[in-house]
XYZ file of C-alpha atoms in Angstrom:
519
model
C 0.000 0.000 0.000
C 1.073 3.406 -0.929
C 2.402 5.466 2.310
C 0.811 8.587 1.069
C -2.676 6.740 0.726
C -2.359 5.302 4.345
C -5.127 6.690 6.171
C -2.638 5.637 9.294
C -0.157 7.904 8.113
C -2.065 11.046 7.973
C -3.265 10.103 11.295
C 0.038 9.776 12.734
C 1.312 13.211 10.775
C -2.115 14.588 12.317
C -0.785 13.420 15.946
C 2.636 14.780 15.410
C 1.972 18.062 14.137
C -0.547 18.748 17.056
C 1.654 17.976 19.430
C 4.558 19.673 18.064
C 1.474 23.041 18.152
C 0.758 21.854 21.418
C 4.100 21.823 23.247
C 6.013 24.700 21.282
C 3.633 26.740 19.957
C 0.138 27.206 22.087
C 0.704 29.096 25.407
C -2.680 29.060 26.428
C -3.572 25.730 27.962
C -1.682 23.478 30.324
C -3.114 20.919 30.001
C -2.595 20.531 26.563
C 1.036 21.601 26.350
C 1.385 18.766 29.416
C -0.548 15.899 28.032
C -0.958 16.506 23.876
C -3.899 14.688 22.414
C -5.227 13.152 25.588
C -5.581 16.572 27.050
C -7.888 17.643 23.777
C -10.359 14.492 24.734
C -10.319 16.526 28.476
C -11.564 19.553 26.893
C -14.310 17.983 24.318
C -15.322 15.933 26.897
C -16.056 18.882 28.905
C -17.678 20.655 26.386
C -20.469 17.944 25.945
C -20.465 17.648 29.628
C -24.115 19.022 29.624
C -25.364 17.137 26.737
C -24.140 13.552 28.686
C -25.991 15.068 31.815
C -28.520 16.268 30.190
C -29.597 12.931 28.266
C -27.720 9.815 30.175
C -26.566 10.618 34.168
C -29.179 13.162 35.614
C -33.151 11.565 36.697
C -36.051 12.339 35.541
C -36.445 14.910 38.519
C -32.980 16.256 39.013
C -31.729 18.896 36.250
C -32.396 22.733 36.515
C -33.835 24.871 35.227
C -36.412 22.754 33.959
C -36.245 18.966 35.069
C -36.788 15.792 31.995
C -40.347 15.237 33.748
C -41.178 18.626 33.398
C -39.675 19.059 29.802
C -41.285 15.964 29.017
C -45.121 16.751 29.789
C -44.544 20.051 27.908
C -43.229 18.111 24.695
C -46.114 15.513 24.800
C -48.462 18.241 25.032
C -47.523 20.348 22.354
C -47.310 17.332 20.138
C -51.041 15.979 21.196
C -49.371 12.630 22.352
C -50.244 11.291 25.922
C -48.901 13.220 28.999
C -50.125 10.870 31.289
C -48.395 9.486 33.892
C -48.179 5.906 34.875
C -48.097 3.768 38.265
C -48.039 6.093 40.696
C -45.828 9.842 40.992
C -42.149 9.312 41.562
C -41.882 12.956 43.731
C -40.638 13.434 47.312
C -43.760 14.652 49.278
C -41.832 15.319 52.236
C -39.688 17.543 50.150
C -39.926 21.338 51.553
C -41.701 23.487 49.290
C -43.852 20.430 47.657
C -47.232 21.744 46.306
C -50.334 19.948 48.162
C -53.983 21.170 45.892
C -56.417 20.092 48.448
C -59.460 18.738 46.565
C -63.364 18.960 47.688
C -65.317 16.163 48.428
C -67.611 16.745 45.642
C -66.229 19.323 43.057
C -67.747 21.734 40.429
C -69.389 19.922 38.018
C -69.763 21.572 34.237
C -72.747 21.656 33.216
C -73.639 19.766 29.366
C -74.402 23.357 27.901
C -70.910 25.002 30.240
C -68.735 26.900 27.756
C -65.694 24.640 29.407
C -67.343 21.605 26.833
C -67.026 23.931 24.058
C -63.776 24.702 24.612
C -62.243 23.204 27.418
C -58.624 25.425 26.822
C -60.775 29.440 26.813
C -60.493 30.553 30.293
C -60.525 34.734 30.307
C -59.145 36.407 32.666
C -61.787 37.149 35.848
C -60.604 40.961 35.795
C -60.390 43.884 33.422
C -56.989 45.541 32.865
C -57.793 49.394 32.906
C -60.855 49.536 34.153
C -60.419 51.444 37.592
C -58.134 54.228 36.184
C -61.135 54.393 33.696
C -58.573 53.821 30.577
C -60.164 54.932 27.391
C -59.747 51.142 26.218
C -59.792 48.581 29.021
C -58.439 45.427 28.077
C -59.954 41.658 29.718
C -57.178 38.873 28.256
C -58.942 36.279 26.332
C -56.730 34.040 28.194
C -55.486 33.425 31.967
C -52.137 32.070 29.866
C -50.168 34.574 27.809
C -46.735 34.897 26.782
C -44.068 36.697 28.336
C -41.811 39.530 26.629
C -39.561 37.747 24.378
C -37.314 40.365 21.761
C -37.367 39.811 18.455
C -33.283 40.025 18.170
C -32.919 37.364 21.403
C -35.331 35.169 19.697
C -35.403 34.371 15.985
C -37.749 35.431 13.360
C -39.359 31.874 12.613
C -39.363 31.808 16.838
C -41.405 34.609 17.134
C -43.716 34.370 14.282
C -44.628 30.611 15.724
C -45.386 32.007 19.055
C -47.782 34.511 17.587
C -49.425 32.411 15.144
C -49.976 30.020 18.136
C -51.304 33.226 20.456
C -53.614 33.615 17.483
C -55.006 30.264 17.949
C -55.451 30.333 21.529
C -56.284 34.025 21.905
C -53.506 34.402 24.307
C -51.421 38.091 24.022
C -47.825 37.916 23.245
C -45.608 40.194 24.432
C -43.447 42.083 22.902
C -40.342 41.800 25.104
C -38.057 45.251 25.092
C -36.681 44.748 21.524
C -40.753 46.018 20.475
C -43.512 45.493 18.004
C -41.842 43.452 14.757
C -43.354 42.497 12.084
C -43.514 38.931 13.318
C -45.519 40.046 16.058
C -48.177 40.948 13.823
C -49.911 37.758 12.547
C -53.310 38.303 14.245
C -52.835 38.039 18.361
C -53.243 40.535 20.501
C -50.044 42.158 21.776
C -48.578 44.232 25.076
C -45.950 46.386 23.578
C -43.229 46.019 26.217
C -40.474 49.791 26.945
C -37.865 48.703 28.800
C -34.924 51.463 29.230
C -33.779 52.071 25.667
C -37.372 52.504 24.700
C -35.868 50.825 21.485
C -39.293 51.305 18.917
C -40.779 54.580 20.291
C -37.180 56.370 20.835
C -35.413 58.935 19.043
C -32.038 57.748 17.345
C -30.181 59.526 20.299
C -32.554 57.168 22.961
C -34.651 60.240 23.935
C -38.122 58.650 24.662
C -40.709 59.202 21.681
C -44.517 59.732 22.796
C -45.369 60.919 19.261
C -43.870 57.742 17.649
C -45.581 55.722 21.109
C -48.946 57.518 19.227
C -48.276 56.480 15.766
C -47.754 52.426 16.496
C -50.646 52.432 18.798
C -52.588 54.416 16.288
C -51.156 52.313 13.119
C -50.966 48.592 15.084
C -54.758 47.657 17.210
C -53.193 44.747 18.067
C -51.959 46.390 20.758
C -54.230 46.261 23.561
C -51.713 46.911 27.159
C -48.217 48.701 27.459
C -46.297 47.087 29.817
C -43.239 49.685 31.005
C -39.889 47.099 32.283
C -38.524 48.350 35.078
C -36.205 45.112 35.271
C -36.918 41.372 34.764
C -35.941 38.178 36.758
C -32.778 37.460 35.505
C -30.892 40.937 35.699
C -32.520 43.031 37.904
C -30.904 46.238 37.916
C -28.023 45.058 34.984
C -28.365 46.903 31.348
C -28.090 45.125 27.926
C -26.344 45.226 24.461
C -27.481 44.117 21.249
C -23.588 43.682 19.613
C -23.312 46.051 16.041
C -22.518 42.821 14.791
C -26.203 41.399 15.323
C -27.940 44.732 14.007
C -29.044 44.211 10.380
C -30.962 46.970 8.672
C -34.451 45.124 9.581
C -33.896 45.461 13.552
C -32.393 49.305 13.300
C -35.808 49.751 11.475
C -37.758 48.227 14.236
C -35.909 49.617 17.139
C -34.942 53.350 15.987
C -31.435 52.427 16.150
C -28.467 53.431 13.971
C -26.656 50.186 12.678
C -23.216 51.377 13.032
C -22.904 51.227 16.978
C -23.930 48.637 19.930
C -27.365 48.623 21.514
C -27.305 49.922 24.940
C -30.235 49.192 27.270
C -29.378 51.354 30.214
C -29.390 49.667 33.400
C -32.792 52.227 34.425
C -34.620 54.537 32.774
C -33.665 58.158 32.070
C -37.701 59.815 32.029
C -38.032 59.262 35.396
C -36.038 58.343 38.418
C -38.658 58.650 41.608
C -42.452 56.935 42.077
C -43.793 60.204 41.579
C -42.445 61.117 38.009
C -42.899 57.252 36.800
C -46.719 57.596 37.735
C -46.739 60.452 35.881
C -45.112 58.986 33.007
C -47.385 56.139 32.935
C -50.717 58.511 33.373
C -48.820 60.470 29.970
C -48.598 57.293 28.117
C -52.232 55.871 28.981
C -53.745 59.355 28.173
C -51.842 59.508 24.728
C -53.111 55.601 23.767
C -55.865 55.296 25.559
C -54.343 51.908 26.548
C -53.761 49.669 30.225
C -50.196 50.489 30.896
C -48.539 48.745 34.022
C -45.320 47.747 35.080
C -42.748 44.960 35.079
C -40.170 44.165 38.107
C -38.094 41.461 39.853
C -37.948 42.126 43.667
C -35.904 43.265 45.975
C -36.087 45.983 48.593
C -39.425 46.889 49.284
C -39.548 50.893 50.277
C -40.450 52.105 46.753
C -42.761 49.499 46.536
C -44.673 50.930 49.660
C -44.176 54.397 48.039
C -45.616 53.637 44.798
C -49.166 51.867 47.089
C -49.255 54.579 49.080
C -49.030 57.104 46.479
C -51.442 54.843 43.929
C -54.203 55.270 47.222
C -53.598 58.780 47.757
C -54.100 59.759 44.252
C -55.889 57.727 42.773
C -53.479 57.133 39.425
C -50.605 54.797 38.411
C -50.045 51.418 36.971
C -53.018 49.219 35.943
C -51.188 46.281 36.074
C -47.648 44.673 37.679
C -45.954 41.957 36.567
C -43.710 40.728 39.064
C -41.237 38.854 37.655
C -39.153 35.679 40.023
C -35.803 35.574 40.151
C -36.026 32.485 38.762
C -37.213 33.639 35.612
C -34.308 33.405 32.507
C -34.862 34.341 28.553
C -32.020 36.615 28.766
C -28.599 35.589 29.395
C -27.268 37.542 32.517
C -23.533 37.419 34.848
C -24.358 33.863 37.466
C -24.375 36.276 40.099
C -27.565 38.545 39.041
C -28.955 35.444 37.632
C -28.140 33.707 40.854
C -28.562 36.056 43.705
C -30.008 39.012 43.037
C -34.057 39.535 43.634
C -36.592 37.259 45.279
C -37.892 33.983 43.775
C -41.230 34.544 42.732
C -43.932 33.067 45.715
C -41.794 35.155 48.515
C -41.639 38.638 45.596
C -45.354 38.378 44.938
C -46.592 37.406 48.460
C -44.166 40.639 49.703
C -45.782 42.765 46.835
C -49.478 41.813 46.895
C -48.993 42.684 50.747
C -48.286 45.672 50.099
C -50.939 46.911 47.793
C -53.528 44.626 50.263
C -53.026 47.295 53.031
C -53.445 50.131 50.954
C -56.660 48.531 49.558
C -55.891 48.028 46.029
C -55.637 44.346 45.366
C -58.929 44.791 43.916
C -58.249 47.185 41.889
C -54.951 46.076 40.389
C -54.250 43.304 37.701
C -51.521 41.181 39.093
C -49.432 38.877 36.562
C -47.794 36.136 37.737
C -44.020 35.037 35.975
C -41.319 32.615 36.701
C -41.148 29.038 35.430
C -44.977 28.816 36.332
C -46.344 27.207 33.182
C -47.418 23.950 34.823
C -50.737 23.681 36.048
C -50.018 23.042 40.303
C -47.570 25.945 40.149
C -50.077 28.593 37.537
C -52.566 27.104 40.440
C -50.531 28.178 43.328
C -49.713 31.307 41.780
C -53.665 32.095 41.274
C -54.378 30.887 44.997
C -51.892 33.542 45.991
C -53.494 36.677 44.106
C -52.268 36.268 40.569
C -54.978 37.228 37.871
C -53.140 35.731 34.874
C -49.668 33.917 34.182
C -46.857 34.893 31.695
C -44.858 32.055 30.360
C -41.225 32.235 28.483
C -39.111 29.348 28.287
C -42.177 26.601 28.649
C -42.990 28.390 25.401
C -40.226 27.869 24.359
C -40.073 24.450 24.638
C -42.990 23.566 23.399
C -41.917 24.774 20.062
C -38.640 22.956 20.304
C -36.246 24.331 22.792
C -34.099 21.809 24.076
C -33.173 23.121 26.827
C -29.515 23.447 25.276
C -28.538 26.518 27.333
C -26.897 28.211 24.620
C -29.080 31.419 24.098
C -26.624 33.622 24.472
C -24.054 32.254 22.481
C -26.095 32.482 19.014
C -25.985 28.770 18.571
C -28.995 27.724 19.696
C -29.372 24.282 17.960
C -32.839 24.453 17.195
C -33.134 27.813 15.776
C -35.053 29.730 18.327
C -32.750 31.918 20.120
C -30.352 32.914 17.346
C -30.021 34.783 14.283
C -28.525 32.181 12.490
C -30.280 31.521 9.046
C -28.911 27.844 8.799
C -30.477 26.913 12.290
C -33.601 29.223 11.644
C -34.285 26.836 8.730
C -35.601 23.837 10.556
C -38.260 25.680 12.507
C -41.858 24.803 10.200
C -43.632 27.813 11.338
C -47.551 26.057 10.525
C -46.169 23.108 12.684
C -44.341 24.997 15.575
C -47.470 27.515 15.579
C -50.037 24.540 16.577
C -47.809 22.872 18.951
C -47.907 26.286 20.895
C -51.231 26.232 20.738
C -51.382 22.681 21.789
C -49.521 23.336 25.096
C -51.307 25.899 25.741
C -54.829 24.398 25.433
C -53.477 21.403 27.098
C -52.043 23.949 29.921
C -55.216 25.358 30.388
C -57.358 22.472 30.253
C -55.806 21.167 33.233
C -55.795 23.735 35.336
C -59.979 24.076 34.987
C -59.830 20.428 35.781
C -58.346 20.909 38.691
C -60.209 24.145 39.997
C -63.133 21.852 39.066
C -61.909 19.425 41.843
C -61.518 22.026 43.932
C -64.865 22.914 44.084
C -64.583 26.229 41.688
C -65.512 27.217 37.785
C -62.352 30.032 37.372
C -58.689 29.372 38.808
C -59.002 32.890 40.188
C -61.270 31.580 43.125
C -58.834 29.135 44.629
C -57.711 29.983 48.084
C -54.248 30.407 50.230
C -55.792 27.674 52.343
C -56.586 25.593 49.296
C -52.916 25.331 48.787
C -50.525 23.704 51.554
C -47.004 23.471 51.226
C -44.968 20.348 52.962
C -42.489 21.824 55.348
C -40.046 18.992 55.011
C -39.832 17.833 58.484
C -41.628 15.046 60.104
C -44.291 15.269 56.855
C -45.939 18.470 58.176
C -47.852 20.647 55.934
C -49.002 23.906 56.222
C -51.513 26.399 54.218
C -50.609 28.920 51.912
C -51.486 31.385 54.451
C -50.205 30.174 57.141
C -46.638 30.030 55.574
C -46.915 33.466 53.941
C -49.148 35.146 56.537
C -52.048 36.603 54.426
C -54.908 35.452 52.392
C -55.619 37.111 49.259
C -58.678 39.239 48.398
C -61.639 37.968 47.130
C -61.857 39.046 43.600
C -65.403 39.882 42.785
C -66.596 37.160 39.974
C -70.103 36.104 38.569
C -69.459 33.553 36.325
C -68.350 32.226 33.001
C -70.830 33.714 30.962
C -69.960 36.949 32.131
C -66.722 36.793 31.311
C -67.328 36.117 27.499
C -69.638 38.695 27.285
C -67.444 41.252 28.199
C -67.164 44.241 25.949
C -63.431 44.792 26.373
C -62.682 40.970 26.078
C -59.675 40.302 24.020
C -59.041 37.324 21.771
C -61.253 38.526 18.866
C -59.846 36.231 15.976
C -60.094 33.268 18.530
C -63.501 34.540 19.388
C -65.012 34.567 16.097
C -64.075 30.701 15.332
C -66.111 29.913 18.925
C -68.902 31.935 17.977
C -68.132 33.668 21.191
């Protein structure tokens, strides 16, 4: 055989002239200048580290941020195939924190002629966004499920235009995220126009705030039917952003009033206002100018402005129609370990701390309270609505259920399925008609189950659980306690009268989903 042809002697040349890289030219690694060759397996085992976790060594209940059991019933849902689960749950009940939904003896039973047999996955919201502040358009969500603000520019094109074109089938909002209104946002579902602190889409090219060009979407886009002002989100609280020059192609400088030539810069806060006082006022400018629900969106840490801003809301009279309170466990956008890790409250102890507040100053009532962080599973949206919550925002189980993997790589721009990166070649395998229904599939599916379980509860809408409906094991000697014992309130009763009402409603959203019901 010819030596040139031997495919062992380019191996062995291969060898050689790696390690003669490896000891006398590379500086960088030790390892590698120590042990050439082996020490390259070191690193590329390593770097699949997460991948061998991920899919051979970790249980079905062990991996963060979202476990293979709950990854699992999320797949199987958006893909119509069976969820179920067989002989028995494999959970810890004695584990602290475990979710107990106390059932009633005999539960609410759906009439034949109940809208839930029409369409078991329609549950509107049981309160009307806007409504106290007497907004010129109050706004009641179609859905008690909607999705949480996602930027065109962290997600992909194909990513985005799914997730609308499933909101459109469910009649679910989609929010913008901070990166504002694309034109993949615009395939029929309603929308909340998220301004986070570059006001990127209603800015001036110099970041000056824009109300005029705030007007002119409103006025030119109906899908728009809340504003929702960020004043940070769950993984960064209180840590800016940059879109890299790099990643700006003429398409997202058009969409977020942007020049191409220089980085994105979302300030760490906002530069219109900068007390309680002056962001009221900002958000009374906005709503008077659109006519629209604007509220606001927060992680949660100290609690002083927060008492401020209730105080000030009962004295007055004026301020946000709606909060979002956003757990620190929440994630879309990549952020340092230690904001991700450390800074702000997970989201049962920021909400209960939050809702508190407003409670006292007699606004719970009067306030639309969204719920966010990793709560798009039906015993934790259930806990979450038992606590106060009036509708749930979900991101990454979104995600998901139109392929995320769970790959961790969203910041990187190599997402391998084509959802968080503007990469055409991975953008390609995402089938928009196909990614759109299995959206909508979760989604239905998501909502299904939690009416079935309010149903067992005893209740027709989510919104009438209970703290004391909810008990939480305590992890030592299997003692459970009640959702208000453990977080020392119970929640106000929110005024409701039925299904039918709720349908009815003149400011009820969904209207594309509506019109296929007959609704």
């Amino acid at each position: 055989m010819n030596l040139l042809t031997s495919a062992w002697f380019w191996i062995a040349l291969m060898a050689i002239l790696v390690i003669i890289r490896d000891i006398f030219i590379q500086k960088s690694h030790t390892i590698t200048h120590n042990f050439p060759i082996v020490g390259h397996f070191r690193y590329w085992l390593e770097r699949i580290g997460p991948e061998l976790r991920q899919y051979i060594v970790a249980n079905n209940r062990e991996e963060l941020p979202f476990n293979r059991q709950e990854r699992s019933w999320i797949y199987a849902s958006s893909k119509n195939e069976n969820n179920l689960q067989g002989f028995g749950t494999d959970q810890d009940f004695s584990s602290p924190g475990y979710i107990f939904i106390k059932n009633a003896m005999m539960g609410f039973n759906p009439s034949k002629e109940h809208l839930y047999h029409q369409n078991p996955g329609v549950l509107p919201a049981a309160k009307v966004i806007g409504l106290y502040h007497k907004r010129a358009k109050p706004f009641r969500p179609y859905s008690i499920i909607n999705i949480s603000g996602m930027s065109y520019g962290s997600l992909s094109a194909k990513a985005v235009e799914s997730l609308n074109k499933g909101a459109l089938l469910a009649g679910c909002y989609h929010n913008t995220g901070e990166g504002s209104l694309s034109p993949y946002h615009q395939n029929g579902a309603d929308v909340m126009l998220n301004i986070g602190t570059a006001y990127f889409g209603v800015r001036e090219l110099d970041g000056r705030f824009s109300m005029d060009k705030l007007k002119q979407k409103v006025e030119e886009n109906p899908c728009i039917k809340a504003i929702e002002l960020k004043l940070s989100q769950g993984a960064k609280p209180g840590k800016g952003g940059m879109l890299p020059k790099s990643k700006i192609n003429k398409e997202i400088a058009e969409i977020r009033h942007i020049p191409m030539d220089k980085d994105a810069i979302s300030p760490a806060f906002h530069s219109e206002f900068s007390t309680v006082p002056e962001m009221v006022d900002f958000i009374e400018s906005m709503a008077e100018a659109t006519g629209l629900p604007v509220g606001v969106k927060s992680a949660i840490g100290k609690l002083e402005q927060w008492e401020e801003l209730a105080a000030y809301m009962e004295k007055h009279g004026k301020g946000p129609d709606f909060i979002t309170i956003d757990g620190g466990e929440g994630g879309t956008g990549a952020a340092p370990h230690a904001f991700a890790d450390h800074v702000s409250m997970p989201f049962t102890f920021a909400f209960a701390k939050v809702y508190q507040i407003f409670q006292r100053h007699n606004l719970t009532d009067k306030i639309f309270f969204i719920a966010s962080g990793k709560l798009g599973f039906p015993e934790k949206a259930l806990m979450a609505f038992a606590m106060g919550a009036d509708s749930i925002h979900i991101a990454r189980e979104a995600m998901m259920s139109i392929g995320c993997i769970q790959a961790q790589k969203c910041h990187t721009n190599h997402c391998p399925t084509g959802i968080a990166t503007s990469n055409k070649w991975l953008q390609a395998g995402i089938d928009v008609t196909l990614k759109s229904e299995r959206y909508y599939r979760y989604h239905y599916t998501l909502v299904k189950e939690i009416a079935e379980i309010t149903h067992a509860c005893g209740y027709e809408h989510p919104t009438q659980m209970t703290m004391d409906d909810i008990e939480w094991s305590m992890g030592d000697n299997n003692r459970t306690m009640a959702l208000s014992k453990a977080l020392g309130y119970s929640k106000t009763e929110i005024s409701y009268s039925g299904l039918e009402e709720l349908v009815k409603c003149p400011h009820l959203g969904g209207l594309n989903a509506r019109k296929r019901l007959s609704l």
